[in-house]
PDB file of C-alpha atoms in Angstrom:
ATOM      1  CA  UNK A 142      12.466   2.703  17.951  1.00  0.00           C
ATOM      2  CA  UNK A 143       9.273   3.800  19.966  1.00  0.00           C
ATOM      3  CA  UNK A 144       9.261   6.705  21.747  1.00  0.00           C
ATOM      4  CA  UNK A 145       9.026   5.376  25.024  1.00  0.00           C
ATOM      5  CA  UNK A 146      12.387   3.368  24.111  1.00  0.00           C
ATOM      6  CA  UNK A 147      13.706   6.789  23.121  1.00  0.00           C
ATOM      7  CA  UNK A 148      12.600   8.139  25.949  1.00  0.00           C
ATOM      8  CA  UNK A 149      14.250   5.371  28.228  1.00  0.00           C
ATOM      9  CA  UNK A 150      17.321   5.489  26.047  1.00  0.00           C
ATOM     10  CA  UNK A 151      17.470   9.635  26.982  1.00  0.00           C
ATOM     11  CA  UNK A 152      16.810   8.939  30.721  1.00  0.00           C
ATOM     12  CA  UNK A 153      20.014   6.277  30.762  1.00  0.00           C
ATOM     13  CA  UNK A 154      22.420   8.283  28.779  1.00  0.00           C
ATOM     14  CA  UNK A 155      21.924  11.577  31.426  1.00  0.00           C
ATOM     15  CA  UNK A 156      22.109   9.043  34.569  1.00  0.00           C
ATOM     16  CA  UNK A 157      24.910   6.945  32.908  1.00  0.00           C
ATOM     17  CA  UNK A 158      26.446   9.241  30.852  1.00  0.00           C
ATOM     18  CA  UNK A 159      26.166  12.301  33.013  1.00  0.00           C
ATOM     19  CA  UNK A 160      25.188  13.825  29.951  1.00  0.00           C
ATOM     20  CA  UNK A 161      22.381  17.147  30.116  1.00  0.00           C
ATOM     21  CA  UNK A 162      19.040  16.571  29.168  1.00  0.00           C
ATOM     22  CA  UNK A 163      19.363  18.879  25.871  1.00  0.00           C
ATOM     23  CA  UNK A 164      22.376  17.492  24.796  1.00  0.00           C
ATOM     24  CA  UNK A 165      21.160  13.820  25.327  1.00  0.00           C
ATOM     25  CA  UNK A 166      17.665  14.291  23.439  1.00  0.00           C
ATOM     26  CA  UNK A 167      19.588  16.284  20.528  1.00  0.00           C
ATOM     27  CA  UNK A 168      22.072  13.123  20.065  1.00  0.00           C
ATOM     28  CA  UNK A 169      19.394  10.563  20.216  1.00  0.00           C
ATOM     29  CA  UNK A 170      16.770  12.617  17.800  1.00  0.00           C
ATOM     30  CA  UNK A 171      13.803  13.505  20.523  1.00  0.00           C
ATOM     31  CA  UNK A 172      11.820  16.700  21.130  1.00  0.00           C
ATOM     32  CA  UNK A 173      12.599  17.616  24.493  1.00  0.00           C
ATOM     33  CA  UNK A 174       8.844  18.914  24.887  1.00  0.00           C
ATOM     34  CA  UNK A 175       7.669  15.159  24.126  1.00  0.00           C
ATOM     35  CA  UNK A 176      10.312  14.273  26.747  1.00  0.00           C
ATOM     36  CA  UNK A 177       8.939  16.900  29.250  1.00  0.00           C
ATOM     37  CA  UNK A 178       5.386  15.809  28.771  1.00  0.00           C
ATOM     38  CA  UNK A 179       3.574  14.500  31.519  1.00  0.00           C
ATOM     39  CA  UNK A 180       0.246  12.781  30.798  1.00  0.00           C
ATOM     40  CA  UNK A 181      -2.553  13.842  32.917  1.00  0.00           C
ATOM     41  CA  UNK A 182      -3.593  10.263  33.881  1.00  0.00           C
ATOM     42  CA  UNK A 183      -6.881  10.399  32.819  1.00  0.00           C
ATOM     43  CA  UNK A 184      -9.187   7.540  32.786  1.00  0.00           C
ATOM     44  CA  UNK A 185     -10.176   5.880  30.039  1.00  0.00           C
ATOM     45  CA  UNK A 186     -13.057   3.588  31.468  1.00  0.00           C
ATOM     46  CA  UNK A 187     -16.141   5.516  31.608  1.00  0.00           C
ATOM     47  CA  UNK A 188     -15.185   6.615  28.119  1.00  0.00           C
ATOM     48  CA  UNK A 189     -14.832   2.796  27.039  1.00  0.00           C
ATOM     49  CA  UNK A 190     -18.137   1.902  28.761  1.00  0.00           C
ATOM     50  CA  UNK A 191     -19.815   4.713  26.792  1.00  0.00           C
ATOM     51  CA  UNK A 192     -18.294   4.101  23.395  1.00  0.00           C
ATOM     52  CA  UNK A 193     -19.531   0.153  24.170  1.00  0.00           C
ATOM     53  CA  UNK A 194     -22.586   1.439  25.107  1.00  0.00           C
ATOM     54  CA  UNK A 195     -22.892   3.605  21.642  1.00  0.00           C
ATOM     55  CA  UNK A 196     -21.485   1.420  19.309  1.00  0.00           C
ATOM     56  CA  UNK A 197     -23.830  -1.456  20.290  1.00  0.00           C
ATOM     57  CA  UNK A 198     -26.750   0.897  20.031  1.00  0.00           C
ATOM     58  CA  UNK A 199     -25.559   2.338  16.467  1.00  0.00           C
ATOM     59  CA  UNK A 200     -24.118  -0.401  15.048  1.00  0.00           C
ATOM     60  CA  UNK A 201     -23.192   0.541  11.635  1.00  0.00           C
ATOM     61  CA  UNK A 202     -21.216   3.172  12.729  1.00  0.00           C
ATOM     62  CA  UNK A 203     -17.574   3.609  12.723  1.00  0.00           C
ATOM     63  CA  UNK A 204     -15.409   5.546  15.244  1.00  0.00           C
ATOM     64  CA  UNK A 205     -15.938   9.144  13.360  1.00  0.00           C
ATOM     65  CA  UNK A 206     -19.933   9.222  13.946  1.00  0.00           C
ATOM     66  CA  UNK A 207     -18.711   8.005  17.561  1.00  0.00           C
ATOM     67  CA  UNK A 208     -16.411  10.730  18.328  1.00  0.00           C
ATOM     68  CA  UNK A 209     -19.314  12.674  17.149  1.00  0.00           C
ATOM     69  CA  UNK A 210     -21.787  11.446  19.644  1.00  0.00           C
ATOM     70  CA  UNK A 211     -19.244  11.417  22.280  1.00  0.00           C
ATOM     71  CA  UNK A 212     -18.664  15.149  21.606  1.00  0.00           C
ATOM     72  CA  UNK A 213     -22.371  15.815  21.912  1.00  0.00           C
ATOM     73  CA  UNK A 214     -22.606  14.496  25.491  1.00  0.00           C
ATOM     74  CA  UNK A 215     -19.935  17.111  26.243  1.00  0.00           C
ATOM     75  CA  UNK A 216     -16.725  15.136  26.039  1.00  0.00           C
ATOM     76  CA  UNK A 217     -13.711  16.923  25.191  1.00  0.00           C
ATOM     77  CA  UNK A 218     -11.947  13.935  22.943  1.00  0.00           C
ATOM     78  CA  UNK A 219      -9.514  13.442  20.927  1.00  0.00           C
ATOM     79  CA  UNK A 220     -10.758  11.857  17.483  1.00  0.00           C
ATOM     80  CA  UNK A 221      -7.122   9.485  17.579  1.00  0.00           C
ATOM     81  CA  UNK A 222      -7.953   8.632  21.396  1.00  0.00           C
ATOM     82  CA  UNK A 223     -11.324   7.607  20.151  1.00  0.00           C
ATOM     83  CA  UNK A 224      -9.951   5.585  17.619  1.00  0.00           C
ATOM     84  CA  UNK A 225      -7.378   3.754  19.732  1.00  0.00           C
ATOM     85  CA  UNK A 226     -10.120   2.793  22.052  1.00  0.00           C
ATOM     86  CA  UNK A 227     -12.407   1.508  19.196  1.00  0.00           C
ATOM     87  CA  UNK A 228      -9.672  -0.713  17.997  1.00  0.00           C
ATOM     88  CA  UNK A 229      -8.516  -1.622  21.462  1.00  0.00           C
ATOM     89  CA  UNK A 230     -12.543  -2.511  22.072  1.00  0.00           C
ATOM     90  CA  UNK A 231     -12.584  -4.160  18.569  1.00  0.00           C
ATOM     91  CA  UNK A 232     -15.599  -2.752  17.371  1.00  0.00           C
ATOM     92  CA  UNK A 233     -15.003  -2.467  13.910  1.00  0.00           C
ATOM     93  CA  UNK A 234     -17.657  -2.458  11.643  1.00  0.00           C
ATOM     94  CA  UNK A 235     -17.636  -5.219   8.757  1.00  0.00           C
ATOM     95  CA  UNK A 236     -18.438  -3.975   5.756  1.00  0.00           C
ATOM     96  CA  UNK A 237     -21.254  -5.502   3.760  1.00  0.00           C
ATOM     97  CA  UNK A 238     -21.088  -6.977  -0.040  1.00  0.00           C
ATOM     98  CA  UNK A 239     -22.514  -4.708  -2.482  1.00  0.00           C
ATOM     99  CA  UNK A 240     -25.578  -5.685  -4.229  1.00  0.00           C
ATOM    100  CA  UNK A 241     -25.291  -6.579  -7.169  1.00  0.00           C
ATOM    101  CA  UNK A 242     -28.016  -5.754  -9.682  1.00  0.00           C
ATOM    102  CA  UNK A 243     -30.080  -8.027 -11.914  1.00  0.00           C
ATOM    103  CA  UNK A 244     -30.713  -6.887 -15.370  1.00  0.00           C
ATOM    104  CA  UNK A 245     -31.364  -9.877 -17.011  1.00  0.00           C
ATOM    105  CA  UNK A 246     -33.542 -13.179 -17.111  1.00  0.00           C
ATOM    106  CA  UNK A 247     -32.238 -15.392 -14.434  1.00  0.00           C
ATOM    107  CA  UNK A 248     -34.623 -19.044 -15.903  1.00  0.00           C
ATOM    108  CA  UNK A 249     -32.995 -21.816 -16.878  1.00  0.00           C
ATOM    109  CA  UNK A 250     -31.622 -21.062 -20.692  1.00  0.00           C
ATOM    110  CA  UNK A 251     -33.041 -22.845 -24.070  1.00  0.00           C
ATOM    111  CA  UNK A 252     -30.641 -25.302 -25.728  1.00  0.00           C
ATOM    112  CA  UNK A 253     -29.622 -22.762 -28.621  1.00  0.00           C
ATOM    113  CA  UNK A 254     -30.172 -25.303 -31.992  1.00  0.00           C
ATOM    114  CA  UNK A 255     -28.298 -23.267 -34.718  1.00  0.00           C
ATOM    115  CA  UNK A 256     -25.749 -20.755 -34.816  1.00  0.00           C
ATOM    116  CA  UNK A 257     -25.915 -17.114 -33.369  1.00  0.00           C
ATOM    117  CA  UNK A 258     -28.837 -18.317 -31.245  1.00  0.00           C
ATOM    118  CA  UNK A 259     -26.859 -17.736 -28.078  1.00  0.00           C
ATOM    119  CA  UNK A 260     -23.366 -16.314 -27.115  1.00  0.00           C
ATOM    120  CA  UNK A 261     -21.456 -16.381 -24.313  1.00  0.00           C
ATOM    121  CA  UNK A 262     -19.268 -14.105 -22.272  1.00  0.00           C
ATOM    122  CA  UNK A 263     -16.308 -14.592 -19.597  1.00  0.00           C
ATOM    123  CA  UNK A 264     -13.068 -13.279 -18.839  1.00  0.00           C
ATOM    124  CA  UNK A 265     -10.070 -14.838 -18.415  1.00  0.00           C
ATOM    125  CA  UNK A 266      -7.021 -13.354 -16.446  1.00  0.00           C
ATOM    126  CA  UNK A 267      -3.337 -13.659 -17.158  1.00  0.00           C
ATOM    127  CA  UNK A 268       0.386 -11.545 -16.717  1.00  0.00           C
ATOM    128  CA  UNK A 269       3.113 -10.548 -19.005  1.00  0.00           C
ATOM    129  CA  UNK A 270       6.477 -11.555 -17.811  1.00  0.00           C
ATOM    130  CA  UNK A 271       7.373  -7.785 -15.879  1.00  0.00           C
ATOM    131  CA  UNK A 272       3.805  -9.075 -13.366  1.00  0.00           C
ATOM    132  CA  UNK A 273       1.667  -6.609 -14.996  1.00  0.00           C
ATOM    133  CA  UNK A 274      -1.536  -7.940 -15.267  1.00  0.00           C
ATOM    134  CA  UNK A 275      -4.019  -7.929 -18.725  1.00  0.00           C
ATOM    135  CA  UNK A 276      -7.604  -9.785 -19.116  1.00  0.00           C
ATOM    136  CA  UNK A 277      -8.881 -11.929 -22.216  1.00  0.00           C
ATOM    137  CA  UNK A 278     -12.653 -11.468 -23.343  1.00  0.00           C
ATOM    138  CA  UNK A 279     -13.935 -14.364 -24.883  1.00  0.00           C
ATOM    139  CA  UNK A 280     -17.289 -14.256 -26.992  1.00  0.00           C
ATOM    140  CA  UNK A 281     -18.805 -18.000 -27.977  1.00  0.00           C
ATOM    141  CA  UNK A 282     -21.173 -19.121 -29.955  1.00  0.00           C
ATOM    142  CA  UNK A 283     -22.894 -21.918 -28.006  1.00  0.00           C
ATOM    143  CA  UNK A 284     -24.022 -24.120 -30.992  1.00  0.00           C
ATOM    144  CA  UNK A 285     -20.692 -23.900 -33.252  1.00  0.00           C
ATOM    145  CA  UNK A 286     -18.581 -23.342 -30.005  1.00  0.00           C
ATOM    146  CA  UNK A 287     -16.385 -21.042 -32.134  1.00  0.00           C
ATOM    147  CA  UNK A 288     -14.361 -18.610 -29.849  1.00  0.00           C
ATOM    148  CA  UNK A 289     -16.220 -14.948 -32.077  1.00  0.00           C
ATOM    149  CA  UNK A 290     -13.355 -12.769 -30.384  1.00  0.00           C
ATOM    150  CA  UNK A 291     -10.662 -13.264 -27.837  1.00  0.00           C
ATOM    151  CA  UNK A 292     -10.274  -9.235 -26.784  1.00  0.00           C
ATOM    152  CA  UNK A 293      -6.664  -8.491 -24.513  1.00  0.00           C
ATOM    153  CA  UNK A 294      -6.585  -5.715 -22.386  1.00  0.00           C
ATOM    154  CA  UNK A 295      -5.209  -4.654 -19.578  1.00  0.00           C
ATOM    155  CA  UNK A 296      -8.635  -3.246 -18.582  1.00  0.00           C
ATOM    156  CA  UNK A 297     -11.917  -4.711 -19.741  1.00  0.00           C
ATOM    157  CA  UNK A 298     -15.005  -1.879 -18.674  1.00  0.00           C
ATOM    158  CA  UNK A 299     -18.484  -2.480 -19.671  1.00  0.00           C
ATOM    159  CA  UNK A 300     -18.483  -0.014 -22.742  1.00  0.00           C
ATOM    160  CA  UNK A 301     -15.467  -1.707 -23.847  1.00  0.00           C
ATOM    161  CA  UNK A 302     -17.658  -4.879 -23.645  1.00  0.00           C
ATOM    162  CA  UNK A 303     -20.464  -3.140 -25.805  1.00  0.00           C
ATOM    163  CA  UNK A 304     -18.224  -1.928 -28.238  1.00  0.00           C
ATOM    164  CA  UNK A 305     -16.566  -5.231 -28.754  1.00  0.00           C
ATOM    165  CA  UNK A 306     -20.090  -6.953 -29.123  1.00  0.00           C
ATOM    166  CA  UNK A 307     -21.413  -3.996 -31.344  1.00  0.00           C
ATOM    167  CA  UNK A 308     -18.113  -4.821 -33.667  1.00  0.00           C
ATOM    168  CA  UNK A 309     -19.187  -8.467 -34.053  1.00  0.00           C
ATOM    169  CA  UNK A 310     -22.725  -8.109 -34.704  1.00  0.00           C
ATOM    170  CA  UNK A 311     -21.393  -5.823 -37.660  1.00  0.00           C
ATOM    171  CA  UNK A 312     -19.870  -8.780 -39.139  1.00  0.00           C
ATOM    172  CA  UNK A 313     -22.417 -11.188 -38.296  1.00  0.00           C
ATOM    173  CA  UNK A 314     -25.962 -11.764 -37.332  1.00  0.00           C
ATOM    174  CA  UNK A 315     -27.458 -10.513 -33.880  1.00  0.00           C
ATOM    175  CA  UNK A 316     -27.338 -13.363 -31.026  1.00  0.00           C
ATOM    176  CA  UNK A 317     -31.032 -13.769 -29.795  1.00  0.00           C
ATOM    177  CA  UNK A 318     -29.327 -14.216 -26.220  1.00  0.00           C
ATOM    178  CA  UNK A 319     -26.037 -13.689 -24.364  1.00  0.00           C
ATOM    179  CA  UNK A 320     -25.146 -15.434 -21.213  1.00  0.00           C
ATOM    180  CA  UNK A 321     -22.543 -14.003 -18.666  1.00  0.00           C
ATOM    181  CA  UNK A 322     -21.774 -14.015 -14.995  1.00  0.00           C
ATOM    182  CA  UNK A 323     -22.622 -11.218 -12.698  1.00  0.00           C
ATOM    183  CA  UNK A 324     -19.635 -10.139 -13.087  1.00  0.00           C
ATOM    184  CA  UNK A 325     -18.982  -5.576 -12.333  1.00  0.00           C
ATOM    185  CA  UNK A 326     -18.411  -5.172 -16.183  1.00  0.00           C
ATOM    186  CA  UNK A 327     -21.096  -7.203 -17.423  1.00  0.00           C
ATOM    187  CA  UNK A 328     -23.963  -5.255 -14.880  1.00  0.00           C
ATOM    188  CA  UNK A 329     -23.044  -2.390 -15.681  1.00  0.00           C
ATOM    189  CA  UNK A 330     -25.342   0.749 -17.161  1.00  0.00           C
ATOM    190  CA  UNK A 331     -23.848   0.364 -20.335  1.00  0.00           C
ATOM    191  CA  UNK A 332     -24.407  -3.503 -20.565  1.00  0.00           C
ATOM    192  CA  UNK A 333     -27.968  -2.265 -19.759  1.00  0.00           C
ATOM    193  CA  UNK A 334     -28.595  -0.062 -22.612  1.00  0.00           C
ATOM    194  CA  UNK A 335     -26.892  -1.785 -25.120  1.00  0.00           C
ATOM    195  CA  UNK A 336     -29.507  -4.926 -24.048  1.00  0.00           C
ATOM    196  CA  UNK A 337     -32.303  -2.561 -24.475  1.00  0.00           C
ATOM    197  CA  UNK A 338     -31.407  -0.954 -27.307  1.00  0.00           C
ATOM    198  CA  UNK A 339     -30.203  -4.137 -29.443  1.00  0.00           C
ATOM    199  CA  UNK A 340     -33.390  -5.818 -27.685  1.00  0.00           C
ATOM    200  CA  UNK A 341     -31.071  -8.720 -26.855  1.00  0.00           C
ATOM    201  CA  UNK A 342     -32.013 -10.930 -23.944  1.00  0.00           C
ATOM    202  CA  UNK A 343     -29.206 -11.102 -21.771  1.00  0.00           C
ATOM    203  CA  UNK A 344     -29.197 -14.073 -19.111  1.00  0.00           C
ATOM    204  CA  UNK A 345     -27.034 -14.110 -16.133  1.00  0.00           C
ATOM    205  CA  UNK A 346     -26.494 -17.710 -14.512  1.00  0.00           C
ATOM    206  CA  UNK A 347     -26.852 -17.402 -10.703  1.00  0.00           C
ATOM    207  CA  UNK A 348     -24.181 -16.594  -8.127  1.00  0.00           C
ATOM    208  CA  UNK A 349     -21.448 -19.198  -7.790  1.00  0.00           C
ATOM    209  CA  UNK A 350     -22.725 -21.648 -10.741  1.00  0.00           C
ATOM    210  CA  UNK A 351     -19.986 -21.564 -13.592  1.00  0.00           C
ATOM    211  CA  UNK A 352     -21.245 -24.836 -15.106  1.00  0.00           C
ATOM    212  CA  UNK A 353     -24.749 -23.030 -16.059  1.00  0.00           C
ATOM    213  CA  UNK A 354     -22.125 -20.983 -18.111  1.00  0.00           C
ATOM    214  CA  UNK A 355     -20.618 -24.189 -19.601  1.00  0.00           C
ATOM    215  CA  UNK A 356     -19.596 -23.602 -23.121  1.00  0.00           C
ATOM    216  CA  UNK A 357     -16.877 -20.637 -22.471  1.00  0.00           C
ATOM    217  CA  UNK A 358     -15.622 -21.775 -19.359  1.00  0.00           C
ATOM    218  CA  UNK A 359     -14.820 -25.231 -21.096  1.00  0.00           C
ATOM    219  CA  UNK A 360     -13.252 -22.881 -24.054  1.00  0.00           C
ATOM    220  CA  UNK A 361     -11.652 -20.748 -21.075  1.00  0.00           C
ATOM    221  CA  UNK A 362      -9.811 -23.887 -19.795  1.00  0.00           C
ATOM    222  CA  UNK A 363      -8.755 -24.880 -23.138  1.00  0.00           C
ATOM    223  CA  UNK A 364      -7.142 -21.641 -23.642  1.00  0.00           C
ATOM    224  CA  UNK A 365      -5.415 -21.391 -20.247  1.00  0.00           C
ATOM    225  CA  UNK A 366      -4.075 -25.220 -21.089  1.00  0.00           C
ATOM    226  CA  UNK A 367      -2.941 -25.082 -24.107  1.00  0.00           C
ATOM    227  CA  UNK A 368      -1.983 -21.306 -24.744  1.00  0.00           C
ATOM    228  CA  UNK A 369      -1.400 -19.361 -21.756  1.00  0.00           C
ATOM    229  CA  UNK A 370       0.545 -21.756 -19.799  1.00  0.00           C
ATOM    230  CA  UNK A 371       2.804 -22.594 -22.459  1.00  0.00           C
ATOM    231  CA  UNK A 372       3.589 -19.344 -23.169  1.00  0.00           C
ATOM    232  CA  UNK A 373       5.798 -16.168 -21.353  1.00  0.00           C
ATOM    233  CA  UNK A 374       3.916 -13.071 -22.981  1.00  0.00           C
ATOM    234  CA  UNK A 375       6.787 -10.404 -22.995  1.00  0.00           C
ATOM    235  CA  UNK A 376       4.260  -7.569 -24.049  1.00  0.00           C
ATOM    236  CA  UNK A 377       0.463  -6.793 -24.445  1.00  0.00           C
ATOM    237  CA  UNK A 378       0.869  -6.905 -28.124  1.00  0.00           C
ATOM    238  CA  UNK A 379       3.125 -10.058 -27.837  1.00  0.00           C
ATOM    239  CA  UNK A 380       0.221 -11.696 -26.454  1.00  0.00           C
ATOM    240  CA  UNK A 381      -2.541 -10.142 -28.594  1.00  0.00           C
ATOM    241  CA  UNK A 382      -0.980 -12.340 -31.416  1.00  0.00           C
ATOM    242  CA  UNK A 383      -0.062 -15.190 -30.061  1.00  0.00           C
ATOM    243  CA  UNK A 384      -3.541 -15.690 -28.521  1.00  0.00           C
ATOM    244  CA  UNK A 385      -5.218 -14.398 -31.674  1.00  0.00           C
ATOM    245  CA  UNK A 386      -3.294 -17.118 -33.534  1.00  0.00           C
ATOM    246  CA  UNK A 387      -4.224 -19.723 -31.146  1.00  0.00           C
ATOM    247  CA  UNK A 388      -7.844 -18.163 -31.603  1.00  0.00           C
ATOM    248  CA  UNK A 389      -8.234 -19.053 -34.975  1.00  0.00           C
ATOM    249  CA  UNK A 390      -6.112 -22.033 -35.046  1.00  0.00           C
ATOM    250  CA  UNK A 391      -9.020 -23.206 -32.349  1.00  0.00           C
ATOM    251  CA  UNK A 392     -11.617 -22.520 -34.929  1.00  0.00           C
ATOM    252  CA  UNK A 393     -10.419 -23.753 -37.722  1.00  0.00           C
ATOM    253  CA  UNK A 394      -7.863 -26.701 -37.256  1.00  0.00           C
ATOM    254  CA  UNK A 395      -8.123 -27.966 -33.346  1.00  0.00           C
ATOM    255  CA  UNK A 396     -10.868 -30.861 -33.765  1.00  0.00           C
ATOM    256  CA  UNK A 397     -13.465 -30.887 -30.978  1.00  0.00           C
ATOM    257  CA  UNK A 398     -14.296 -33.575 -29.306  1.00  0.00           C
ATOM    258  CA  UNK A 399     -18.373 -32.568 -29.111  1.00  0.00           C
ATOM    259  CA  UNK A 400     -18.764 -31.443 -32.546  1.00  0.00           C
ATOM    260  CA  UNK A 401     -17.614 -35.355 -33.747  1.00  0.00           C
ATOM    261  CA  UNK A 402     -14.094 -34.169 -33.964  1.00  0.00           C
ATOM    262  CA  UNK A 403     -14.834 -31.670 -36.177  1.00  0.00           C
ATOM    263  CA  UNK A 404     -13.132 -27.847 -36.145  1.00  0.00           C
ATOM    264  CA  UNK A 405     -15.913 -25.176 -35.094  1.00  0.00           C
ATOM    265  CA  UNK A 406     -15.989 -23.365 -37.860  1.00  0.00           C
ATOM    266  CA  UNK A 407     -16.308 -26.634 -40.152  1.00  0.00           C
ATOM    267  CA  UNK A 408     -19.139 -27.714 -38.014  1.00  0.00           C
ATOM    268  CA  UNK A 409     -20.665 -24.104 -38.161  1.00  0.00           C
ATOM    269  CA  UNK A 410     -20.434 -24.325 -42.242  1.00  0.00           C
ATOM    270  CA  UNK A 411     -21.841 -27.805 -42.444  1.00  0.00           C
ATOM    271  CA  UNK A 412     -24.851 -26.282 -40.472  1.00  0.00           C
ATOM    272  CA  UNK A 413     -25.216 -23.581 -42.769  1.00  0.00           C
ATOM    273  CA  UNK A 414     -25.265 -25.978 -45.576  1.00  0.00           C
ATOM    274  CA  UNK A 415     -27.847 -28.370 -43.737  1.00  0.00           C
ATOM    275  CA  UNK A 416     -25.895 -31.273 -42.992  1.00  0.00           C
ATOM    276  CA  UNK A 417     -26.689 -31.066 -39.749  1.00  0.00           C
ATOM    277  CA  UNK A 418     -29.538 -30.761 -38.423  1.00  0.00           C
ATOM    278  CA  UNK A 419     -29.436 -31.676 -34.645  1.00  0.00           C
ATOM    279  CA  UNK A 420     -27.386 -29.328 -32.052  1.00  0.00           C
ATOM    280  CA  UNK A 421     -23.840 -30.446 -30.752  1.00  0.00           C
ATOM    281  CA  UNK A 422     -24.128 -32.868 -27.696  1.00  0.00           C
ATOM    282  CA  UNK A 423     -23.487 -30.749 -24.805  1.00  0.00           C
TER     283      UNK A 423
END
């Protein structure tokens, strides 16, 4: 109940009841001081006008720096009756996107025309069966379209990222690029450095253009279709293996339709070998 329905019910149950006014608010739960109180009637319209008047001249300011210039002018407010009237008045400030920053290249990428030429990044988002929520990693070689890790997690930072791609390049040669979104992980300081350091050129696709990221968001799909949705992960490590599995069974069985219906990893060995030549249609 409000108070003012409290109130009301107090009022009725000492006229109806013939009950006393401290017995009556002690039944029904109210402070007999709030039931006492009489406001003072004081009007809020020149105080409206004003806080119109400021918020319209500072507009990025919310109803704290208000209360603030109100109290300069000499008004004795109330910071919650300045609030009330700033949502009453609807002058709530939107808050802005943050910027995101560009550390990378953002020109069109080359066609990569043998293996570990580029990689790419993206994440990929599921839930166990109890709702809690984990994230895949998936690293791709663009030529062989081999899936190079699948990392589960239920948290994914930037140095995690860098530590997973500083793992890889352990067991295999350096990637003269990696591609990504601007996704929060992937701009991060630590991204940053470990481009520097590794003098890696790392090219971010522009805002809102997944198909410039092709190559893992086709694998991404893939893996959604044909191993997360046919599966109910009862724990993390439940569905590091299974995906893992699936993972490798990608590489090294599934054929694929633009590698000639070969397995990546076959087509990544025949490459090696030299009997191909040309890049995989994309």
């Amino acid at each position: 109940m409000t108070p003012a329905a409290r109130f009301d019910a107090v009022r009725r149950a000492i006229a109806d009841r013939g009950l006393s006014e401290r017995r009556a608010c002690r039944l029904l739960g109210v402070d007999r001081s709030s039931f006492q109180y009489e406001r003072s009637g004081s009007d809020d319209a020149a105080v409206r006008t004003r806080l119109r008047e400021l918020a319209n001249e500072r507009r990025r300011f919310g109803y704290r720096r208000l209360a603030i210039l109100l109290r300069r002018e000499g008004r004795a407010i109330n910071l919650k009756r300045v609030y009330r009237l700033y949502r009453e008045e609807r002058l709530m400030v939107r808050k802005r996107g943050g910027r995101k920053r560009a550390l990378g290249t953002r020109a069109p990428a080359t066609i990569p025309q043998g293996p570990n030429q580029r990689w790419s990044l993206d994440f990929v988002s599921d839930a166990l069966d109890d709702g809690r929520r984990f994230r895949v990693l998936n690293v791709v070689d663009d030529f062989s379209r081999e899936c190079l890790a699948s990392v589960v997690d239920t948290s994914l930072s930037g140095t995690r990222v860098v530590r997973e791609l500083e793992a890889l390049m352990a067991r295999r040669e350096k990637p003269l690029m990696i591609v990504s979104d601007n996704g929060t992980e992937l701009v991060s300081h630590a991204v940053l450095r470990f481009s520097e350091a590794t003098r890696i050129e790392w090219h971010y696709i522009a805002p809102g253009k997944p198909v410039q990221n092709a190559f893992v968001e086709s694998f991404n799909g893939r893996l959604r279709d044909e191993c997360l949705n046919e599966h109910v992960f009862s724990s993390l490590a439940e569905a590091r293996r299974i995906i893992e599995n699936w993972r490798i069974d990608y590489n090294t069985l599934r054929p694929h339709s633009s590698l000639g219906g070969l397995a990546p990893s076959v087509f990544a060995t025949r490459s090696d070998q030299g009997q191909i030549t040309a890049g995989p249609n994309l």
